[in-house]
Coordinates of C-alpha atoms in Angstrom, one line a residue:
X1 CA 19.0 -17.7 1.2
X2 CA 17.0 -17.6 -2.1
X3 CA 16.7 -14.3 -3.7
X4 CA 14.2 -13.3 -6.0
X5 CA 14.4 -9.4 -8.2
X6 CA 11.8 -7.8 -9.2
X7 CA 12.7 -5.3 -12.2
X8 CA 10.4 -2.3 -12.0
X9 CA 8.8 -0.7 -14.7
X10 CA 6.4 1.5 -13.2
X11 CA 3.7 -0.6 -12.6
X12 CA 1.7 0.7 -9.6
X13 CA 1.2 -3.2 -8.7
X14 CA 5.5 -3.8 -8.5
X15 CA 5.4 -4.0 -4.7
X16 CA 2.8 -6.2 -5.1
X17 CA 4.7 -8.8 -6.7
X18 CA 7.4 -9.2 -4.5
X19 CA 4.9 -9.2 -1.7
X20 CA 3.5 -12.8 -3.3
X21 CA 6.9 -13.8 -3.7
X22 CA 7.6 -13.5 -0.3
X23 CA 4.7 -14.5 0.4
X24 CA 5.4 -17.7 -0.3
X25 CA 8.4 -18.2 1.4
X26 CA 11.6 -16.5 -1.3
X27 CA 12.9 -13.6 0.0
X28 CA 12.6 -10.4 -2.9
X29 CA 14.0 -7.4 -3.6
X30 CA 12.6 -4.4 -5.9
X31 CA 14.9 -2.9 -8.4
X32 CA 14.6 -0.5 -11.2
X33 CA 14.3 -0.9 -14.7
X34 CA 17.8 0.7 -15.3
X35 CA 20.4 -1.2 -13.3
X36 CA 23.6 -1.9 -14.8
X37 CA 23.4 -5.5 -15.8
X38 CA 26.9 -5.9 -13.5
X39 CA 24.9 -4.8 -10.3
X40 CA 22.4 -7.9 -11.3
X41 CA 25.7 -10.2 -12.0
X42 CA 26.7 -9.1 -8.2
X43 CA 23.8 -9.4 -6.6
X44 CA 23.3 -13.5 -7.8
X45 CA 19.6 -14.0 -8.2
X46 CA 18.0 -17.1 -8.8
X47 CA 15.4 -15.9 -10.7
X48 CA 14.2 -12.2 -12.1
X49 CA 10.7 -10.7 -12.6
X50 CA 9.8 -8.3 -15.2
X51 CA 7.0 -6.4 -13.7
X52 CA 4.2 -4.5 -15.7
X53 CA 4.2 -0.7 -16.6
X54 CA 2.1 1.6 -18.0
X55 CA 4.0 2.7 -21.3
X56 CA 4.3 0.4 -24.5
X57 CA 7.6 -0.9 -26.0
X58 CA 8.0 0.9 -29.0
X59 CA 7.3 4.1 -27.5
X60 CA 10.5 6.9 -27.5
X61 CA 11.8 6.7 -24.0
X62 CA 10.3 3.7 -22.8
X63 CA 11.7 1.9 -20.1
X64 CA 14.2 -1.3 -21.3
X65 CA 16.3 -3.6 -20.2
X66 CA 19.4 -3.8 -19.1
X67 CA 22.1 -5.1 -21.9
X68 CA 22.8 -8.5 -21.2
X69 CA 19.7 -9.3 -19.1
X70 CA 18.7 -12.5 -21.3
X71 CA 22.3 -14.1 -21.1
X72 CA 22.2 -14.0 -17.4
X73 CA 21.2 -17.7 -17.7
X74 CA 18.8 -18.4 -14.8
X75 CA 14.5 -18.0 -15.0
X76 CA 13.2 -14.6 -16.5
X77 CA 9.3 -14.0 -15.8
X78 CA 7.5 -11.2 -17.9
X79 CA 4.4 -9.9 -16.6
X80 CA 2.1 -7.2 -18.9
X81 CA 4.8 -5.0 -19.9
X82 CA 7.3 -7.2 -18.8
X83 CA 6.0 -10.2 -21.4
X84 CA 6.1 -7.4 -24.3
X85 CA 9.3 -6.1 -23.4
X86 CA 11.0 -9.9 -23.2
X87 CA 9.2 -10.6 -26.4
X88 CA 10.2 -7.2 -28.2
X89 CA 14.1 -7.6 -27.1
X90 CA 13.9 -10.9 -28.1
X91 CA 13.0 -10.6 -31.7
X92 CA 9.3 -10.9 -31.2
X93 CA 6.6 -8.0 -32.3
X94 CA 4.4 -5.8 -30.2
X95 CA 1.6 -3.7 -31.3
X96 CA -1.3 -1.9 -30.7
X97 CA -4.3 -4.2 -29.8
X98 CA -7.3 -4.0 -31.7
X99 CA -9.2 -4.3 -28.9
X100 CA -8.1 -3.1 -25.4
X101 CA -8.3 -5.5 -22.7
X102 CA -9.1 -4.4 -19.2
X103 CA -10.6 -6.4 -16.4
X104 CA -11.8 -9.8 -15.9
X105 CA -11.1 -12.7 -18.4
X106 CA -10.9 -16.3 -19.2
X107 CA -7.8 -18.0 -19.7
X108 CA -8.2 -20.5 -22.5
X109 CA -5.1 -23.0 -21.4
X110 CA -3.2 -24.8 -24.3
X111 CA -0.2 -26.1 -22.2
X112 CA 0.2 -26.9 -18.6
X113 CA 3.7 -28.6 -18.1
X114 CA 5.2 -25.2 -17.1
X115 CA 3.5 -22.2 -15.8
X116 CA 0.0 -23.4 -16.2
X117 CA 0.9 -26.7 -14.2
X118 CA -2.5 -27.7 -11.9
X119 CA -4.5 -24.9 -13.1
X120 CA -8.1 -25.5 -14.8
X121 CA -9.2 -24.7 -18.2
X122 CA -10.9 -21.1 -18.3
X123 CA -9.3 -19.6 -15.4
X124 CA -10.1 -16.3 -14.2
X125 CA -7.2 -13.5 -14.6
X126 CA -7.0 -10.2 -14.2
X127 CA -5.8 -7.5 -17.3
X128 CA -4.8 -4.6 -18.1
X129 CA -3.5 -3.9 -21.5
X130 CA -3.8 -2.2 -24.7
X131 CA -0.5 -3.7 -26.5
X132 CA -0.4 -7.1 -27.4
X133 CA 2.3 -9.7 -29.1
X134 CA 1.4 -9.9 -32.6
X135 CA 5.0 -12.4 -33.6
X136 CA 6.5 -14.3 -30.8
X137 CA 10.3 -14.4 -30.6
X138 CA 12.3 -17.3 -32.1
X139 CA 11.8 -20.2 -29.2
X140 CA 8.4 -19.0 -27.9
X141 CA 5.2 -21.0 -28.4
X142 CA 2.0 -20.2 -27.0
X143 CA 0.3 -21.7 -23.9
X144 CA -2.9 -19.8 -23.0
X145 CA -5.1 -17.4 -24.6
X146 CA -8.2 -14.9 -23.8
X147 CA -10.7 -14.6 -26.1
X148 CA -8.9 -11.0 -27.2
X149 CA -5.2 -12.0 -26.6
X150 CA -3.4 -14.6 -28.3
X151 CA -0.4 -14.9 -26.6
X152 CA -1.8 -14.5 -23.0
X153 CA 0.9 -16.4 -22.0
X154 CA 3.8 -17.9 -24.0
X155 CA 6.9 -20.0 -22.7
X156 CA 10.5 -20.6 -24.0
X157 CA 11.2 -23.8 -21.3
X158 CA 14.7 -24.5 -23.5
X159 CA 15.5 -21.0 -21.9
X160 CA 13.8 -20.9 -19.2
X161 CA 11.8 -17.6 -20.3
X162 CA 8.0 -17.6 -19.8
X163 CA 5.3 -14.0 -20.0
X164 CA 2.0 -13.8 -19.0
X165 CA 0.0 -11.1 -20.0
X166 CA -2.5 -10.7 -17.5
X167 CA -1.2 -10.0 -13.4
X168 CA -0.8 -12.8 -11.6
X169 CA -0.2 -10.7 -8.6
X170 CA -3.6 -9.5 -7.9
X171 CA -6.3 -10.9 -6.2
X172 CA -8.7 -10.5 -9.2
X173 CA -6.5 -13.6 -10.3
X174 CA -7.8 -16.4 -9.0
X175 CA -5.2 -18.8 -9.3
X176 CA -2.3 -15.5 -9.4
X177 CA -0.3 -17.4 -6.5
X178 CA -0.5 -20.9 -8.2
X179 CA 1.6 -19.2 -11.7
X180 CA 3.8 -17.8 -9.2
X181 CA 4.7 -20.7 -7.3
X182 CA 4.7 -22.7 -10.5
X183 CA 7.6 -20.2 -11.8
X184 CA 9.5 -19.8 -7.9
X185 CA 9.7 -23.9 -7.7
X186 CA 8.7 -26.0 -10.0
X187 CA 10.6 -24.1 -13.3
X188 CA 13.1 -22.1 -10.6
X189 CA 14.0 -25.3 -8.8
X190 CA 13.7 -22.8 -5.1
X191 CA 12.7 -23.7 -1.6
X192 CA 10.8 -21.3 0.5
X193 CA 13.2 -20.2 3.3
X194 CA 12.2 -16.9 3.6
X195 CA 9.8 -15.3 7.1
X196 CA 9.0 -12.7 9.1
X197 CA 11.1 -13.7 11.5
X198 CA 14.0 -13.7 9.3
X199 CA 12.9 -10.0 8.3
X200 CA 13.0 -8.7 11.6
X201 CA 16.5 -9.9 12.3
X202 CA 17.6 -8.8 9.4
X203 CA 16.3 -5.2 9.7
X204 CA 17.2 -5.0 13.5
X205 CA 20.7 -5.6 12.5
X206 CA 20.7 -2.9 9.5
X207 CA 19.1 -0.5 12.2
X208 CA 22.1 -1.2 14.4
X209 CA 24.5 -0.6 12.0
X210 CA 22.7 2.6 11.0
X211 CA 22.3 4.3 14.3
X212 CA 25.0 3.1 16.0
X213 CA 25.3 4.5 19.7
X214 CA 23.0 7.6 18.5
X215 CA 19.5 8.0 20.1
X216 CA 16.5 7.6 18.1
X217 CA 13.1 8.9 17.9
X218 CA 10.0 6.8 16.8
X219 CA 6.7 9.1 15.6
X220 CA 4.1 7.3 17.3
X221 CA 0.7 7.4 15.2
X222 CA -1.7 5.1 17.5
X223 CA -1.6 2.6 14.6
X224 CA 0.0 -0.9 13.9
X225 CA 2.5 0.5 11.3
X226 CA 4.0 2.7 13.8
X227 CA 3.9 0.4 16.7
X228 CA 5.7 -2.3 15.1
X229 CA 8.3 0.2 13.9
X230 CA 8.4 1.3 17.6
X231 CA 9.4 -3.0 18.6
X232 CA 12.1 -3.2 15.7
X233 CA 13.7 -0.1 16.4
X234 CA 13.5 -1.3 20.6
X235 CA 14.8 -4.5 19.2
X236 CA 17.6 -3.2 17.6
X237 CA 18.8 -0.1 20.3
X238 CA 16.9 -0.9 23.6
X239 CA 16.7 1.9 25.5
X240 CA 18.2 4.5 23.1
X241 CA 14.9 4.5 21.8
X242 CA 12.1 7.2 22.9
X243 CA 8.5 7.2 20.6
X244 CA 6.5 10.5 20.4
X245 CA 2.8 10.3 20.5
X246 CA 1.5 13.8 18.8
X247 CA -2.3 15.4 19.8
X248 CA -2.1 17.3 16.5
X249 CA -5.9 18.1 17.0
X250 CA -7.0 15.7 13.5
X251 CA -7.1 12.4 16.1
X252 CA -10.7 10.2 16.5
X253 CA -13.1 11.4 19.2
X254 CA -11.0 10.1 22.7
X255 CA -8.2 8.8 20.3
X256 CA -5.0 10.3 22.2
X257 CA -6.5 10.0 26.0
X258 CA -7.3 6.0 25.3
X259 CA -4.0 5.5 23.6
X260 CA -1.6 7.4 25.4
X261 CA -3.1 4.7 28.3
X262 CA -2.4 1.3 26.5
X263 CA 1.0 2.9 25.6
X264 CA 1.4 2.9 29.2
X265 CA -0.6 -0.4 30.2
X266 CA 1.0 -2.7 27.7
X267 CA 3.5 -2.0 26.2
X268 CA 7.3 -1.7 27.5
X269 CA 8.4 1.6 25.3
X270 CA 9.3 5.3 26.6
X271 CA 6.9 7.1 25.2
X272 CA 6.4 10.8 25.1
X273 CA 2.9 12.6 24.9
X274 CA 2.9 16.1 23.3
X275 CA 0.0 18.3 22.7
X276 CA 0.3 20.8 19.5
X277 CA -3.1 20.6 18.9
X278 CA -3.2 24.8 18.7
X279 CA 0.0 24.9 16.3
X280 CA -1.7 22.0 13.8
X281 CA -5.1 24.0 13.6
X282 CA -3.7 27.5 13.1
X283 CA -1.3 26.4 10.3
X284 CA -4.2 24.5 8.7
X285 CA -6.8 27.2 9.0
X286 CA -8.1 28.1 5.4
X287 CA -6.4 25.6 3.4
X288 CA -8.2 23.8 1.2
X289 CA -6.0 21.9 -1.4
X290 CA -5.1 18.4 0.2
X291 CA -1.3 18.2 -1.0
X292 CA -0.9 21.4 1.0
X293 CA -2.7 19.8 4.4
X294 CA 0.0 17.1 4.2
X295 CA 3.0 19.3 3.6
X296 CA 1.7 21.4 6.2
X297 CA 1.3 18.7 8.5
X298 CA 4.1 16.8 7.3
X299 CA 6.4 19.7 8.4
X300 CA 4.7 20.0 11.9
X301 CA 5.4 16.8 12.4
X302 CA 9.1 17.4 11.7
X303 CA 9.4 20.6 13.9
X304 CA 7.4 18.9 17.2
X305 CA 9.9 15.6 16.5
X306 CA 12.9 18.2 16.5
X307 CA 12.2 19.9 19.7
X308 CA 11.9 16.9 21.5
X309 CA 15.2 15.9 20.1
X310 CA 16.6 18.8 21.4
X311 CA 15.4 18.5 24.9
X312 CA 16.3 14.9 24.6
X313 CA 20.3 15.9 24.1
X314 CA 20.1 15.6 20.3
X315 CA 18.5 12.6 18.4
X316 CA 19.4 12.2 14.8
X317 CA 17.9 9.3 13.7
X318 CA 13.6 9.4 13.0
X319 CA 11.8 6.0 12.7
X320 CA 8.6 5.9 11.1
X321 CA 5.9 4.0 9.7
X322 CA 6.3 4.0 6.5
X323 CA 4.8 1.1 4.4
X324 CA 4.9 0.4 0.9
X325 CA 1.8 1.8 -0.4
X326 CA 2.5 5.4 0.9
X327 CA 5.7 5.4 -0.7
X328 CA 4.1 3.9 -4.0
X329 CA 1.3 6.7 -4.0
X330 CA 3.7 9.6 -2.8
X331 CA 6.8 8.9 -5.4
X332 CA 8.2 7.2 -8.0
X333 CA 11.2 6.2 -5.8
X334 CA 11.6 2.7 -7.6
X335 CA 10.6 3.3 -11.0
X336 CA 8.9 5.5 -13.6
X337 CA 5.8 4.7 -11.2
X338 CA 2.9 8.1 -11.5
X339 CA 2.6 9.7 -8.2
X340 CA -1.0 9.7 -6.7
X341 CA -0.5 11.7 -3.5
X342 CA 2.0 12.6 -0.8
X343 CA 1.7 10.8 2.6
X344 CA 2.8 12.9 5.4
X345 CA 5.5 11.1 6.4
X346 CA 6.9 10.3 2.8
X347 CA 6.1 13.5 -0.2
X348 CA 4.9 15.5 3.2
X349 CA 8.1 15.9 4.8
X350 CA 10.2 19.0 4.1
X351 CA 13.2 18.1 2.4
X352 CA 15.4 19.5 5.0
X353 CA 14.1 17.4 7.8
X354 CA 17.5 17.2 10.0
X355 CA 16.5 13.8 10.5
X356 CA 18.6 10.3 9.3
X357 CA 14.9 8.6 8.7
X358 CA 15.0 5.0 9.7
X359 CA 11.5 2.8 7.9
X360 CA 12.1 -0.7 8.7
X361 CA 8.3 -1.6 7.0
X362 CA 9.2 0.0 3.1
X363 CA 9.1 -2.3 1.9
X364 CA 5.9 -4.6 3.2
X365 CA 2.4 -4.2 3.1
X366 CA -0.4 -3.5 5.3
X367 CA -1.6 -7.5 5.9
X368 CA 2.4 -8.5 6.1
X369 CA 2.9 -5.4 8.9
X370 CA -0.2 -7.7 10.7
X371 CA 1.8 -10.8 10.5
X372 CA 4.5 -9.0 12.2
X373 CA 2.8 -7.2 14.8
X374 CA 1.9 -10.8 15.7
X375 CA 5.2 -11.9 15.3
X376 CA 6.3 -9.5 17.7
X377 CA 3.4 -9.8 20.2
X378 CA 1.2 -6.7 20.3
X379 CA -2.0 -6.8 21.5
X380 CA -4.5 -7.9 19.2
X381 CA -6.8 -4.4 19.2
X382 CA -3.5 -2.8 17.3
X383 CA -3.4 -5.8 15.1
X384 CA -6.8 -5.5 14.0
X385 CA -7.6 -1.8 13.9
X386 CA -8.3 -0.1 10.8
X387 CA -5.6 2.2 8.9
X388 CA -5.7 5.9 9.8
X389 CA -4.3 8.3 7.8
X390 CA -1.3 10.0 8.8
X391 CA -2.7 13.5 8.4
X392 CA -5.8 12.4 10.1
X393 CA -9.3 14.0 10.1
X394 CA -7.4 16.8 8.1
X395 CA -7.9 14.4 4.7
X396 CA -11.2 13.7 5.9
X397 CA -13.1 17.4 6.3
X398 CA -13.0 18.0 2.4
X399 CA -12.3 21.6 1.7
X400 CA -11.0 24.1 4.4
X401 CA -10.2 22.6 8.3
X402 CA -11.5 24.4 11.1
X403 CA -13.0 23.2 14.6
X404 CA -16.7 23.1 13.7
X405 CA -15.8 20.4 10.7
X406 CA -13.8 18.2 12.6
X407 CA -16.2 18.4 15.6
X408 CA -18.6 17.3 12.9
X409 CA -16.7 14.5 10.9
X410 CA -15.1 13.0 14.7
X411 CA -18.4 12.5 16.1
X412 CA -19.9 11.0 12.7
X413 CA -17.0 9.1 12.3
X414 CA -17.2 7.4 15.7
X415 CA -20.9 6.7 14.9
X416 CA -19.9 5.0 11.8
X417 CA -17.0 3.0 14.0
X418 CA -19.5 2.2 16.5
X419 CA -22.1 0.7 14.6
X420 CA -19.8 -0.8 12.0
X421 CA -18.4 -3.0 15.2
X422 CA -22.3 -3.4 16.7
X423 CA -23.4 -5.0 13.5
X424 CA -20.2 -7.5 13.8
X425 CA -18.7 -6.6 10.4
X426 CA -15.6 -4.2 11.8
X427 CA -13.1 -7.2 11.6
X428 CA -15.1 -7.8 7.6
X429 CA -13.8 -4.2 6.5
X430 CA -10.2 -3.0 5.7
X431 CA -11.3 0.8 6.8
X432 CA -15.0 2.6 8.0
X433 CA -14.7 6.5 8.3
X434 CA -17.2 9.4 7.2
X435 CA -16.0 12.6 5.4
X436 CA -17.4 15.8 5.5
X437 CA -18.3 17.2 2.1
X438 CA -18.0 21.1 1.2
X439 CA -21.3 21.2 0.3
X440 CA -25.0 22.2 1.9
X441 CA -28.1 20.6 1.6
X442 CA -31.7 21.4 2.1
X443 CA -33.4 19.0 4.3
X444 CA -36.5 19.5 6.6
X445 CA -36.5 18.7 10.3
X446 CA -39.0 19.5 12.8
X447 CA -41.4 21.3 10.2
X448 CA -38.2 23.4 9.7
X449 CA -36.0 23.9 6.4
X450 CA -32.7 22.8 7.4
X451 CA -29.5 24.1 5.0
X452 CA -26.6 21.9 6.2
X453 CA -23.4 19.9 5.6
X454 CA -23.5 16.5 4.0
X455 CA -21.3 13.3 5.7
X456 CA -20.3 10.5 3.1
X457 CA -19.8 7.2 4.9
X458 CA -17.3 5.0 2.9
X459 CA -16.6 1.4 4.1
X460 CA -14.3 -0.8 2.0
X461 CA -12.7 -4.0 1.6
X462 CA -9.0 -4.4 1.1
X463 CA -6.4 -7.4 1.4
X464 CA -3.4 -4.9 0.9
X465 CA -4.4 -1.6 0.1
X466 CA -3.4 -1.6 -2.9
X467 CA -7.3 -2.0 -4.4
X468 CA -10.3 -1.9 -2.8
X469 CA -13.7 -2.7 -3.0
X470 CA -16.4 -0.8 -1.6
X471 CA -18.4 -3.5 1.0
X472 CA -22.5 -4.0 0.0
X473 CA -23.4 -3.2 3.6
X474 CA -26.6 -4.5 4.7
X475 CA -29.5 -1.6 4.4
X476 CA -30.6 -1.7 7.8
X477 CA -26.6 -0.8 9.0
X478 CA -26.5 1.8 6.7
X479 CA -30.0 3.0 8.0
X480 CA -28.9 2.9 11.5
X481 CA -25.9 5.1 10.7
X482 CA -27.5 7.7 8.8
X483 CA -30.2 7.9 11.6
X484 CA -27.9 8.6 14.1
X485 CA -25.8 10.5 12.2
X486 CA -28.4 13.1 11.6
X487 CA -30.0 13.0 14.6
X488 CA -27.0 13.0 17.2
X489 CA -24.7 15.4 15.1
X490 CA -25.0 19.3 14.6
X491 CA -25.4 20.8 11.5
X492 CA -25.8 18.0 9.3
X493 CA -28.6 17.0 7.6
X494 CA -27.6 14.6 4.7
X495 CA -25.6 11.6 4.4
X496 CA -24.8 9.4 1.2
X497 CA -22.9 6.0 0.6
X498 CA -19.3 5.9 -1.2
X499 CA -19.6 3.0 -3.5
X500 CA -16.3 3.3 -5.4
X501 CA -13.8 0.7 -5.2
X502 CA -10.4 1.7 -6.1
X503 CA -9.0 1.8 -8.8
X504 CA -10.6 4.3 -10.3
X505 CA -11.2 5.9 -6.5
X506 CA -8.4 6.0 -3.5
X507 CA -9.4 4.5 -0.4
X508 CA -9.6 7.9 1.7
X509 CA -10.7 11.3 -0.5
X510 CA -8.0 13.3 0.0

């Protein structure tokens, strides 16, 4: 099978590129900047990726190379950082730019027998830079530029070495995929042999070899990540598998009643319902700071999974649903990549979990988990749903947690739900929630001044998660929503539309 790495240079997009690459059809791996060039000899790549990073070259302590990299002999692709790290090892120059480059531009093309093979002149990419080549190594010559970037791309075909400055790996890129297949086949020489089938196989059979004859728990969330965990793990042990479904109090209005029945209905797993609703609100009561709601949680979590190991006879092994963006926001596990916040089941866990964790889906992405709950036949209202967080309504009441403010944000949110499906545009949206605010508001109802809470509704559109724009809902929806919100839940009197994409804003607000 064709192997593709992917060095990382903390670039919050990393993951991102070996999800195009596999993608289209050539299995990749993620590694760090700092392997020992003998663990890359080993390992026999076809081709490498530099990935992007948000340092500059000539900076003390900036993340390099490994000796040797260049004499490998097979295809090298720079991207951002990766293109001014190739071109700074190689004997080019990197500096400063005097004029930052961020966003949207349009690729000037100057040579299209390589990388730029089939694309049009003045394509749109996507950057993010503030460094620039000012020299190109020996062997370089230049084949498109931005109107502030000169060596937007440049190519060494002798040695098979090419950089592009912008990110092909992002939508925002128009023709991202088209660079990428250009490098994985037409300079590469690879064929796409790479599935989800083939990645479910593989991962049962690493599970096996993990767990052995031990017994494993699966933490049940209600969504598709967790569910398709739930069928690998099955896949891999059979019946030495037993899923948990948690009433942690922080679930959607009817959530754990309705799903506790299609757990039963249609699907063939042994699954266990406990209610800790009581221990989850107590611990949270007063806390306000959201890293401390998901260590809190995360560690509740933990302890309900390890008495049910108990009374099962003592299961070591934990399977989650842990994807790649929660591990990219929660820790730098790959790279120098900046931590954004903990997920409950990744930076929320306590670090003496008792638990051999088992996370078949690290390494994919929301729309690739999709492809696989398909794969794997679940039933399409999992497929479809929208994420929920982990630590549920409890990122979602901004501020303190008590009763009265998720009583509040659970029935707005299912008014949001509800009208977001009535107006056809649920299946549009990557996620459509409300959030309670911390805040009061004067308002007048009934003659009466009103002093009450304020509900954000945020819908957003997202292919992986990764970014996200907010979606230019059609007035009368939103209209509809704030009527009812208002008028069908107590104590608030307010509500406003989120219209921040990220970056610079995360999806949820907590």
């Amino acid at each position: 099978m064709n192997k593709i790495l992917v060095l990382d240079f903390g670039s919050q997009y990393t993951q991102l590129i070996a999800r195009k690459v596999r993608e289209l059809g050539v299995y990749s791996e993620i590694w760090p900047s700092n392997i020992p060039i003998e663990r890359l000899q080993d390992a026999h790549p076809q081709a490498i990726i530099l990935s992007g990073g948000p340092q500059s070259v000539y900076e003390d302590g900036a993340p390099t190379a490994p000796a040797g990299l260049f004499d490998l002999g097979i295809p090298i692709l720079g991207i951002c950082y990766g293109l001014q790290l190739m071109a700074h090892l190689l004997g080019g120059e990197v500096a400063p730019s005097s004029e930052r480059e961020y966003g949207f531009a349009s690729l000037r093309i100057l040579g299209r027998r390589g990388l730029l093979s089939g694309l049009k002149d003045m394509e749109q990419v996507w950057m993010s830079h503030g460094d620039t080549v000012e020299k190109l190594p020996p062997g370089f010559h230049i084949t498109g530029r931005t109107r502030n970037t000169r060596a937007a791309v440049i190519e060494d075909p002798k040695r098979d070495f090419y950089g592009v400055q912008f990110h092909p790996e992002v939508i925002h890129t128009k023709e991202g995929l088209k660079v990428l297949s250009n490098f994985l086949f037409k300079i590469s020489g690879l064929i796409p042999d790479w599935d989800m089938s083939s990645f479910v196989e593989r991962k049962a059979v690493e599970i096996r070899k993990t767990a052995r004859r031990g017994r494993v728990l699966c933490g049940l969330s209600g969504g598709v990540d967790s569910l398709v965990t739930a069928l690998i793990v099955q896949k891999a042990v059979g019946k030495r598998l037993t899923c948990v479904f948690v009433d942690n109090g922080l679930l959607r209005k009817g959530q754990y009643d309705s799903l506790m029945a299609m757990f039963e209905s249609k699907l063939d797993l042994d699954v266990v319902g406990v209610d800790a609703s009581e221990e989850f609100l107590t611990a949270l009561r007063g806390v306000a700071d959201p890293e401390r709601k998901r260590k809190i949680i995360g560690a509740l979590f933990i302890k309900t999974f390890r008495r049910e190991a108990k009374r099962l006879g003592g299961a070591r092994f934990l399977a989650q649903g842990t994807i790649y963006p929660d591990v990219i926001e929660s820790a730098p596990v790959l790279g120098p990549s900046a931590m954004i916040k903990s997920h409950h089941n990744v930076g929320g866990l306590p670090k003496s979990h008792g638990f051999t964790l088992v996370e078949p889906l690290r390494e994919l992405f929301k729309d690739e988990v999709r492809s696989l709950a398909a794969e794997l036949g679940a039933d399409r209202a999992f497929v479809t749903q929208h994420p929920f967080p982990g630590p549920g309504l409890a990122v979602r009441v901004v501020g303190p947690v008590d009763r009265e403010s998720l009583a509040i944000v659970r029935a707005a949110d299912d008014i949001v739900v509800r009208e977001v499906r009535s107006a056809g545009v649920y299946d549009r949206l990557w996620q459509a929630f409300a959030v309670l605010l911390p805040v009061r508001s004067v308002g007048v109802m009934g003659d009466q001044r009103t002093y009450q809470r304020v509900v954000v509704v945020r819908l957003v559109q997202s292919v992986d998660g990764m970014t996200a724009n907010w979606f230019p809902a059609p007035p009368s929806l939103l209209a509809r929503i704030s009527t009812r919100i208002v008028n069908e839940v107590p104590g608030v009197n307010r509500v406003v539309y989120d219209v921040t994409s990220k970056p610079p804003g995360t999806i949820e607000w907590e």
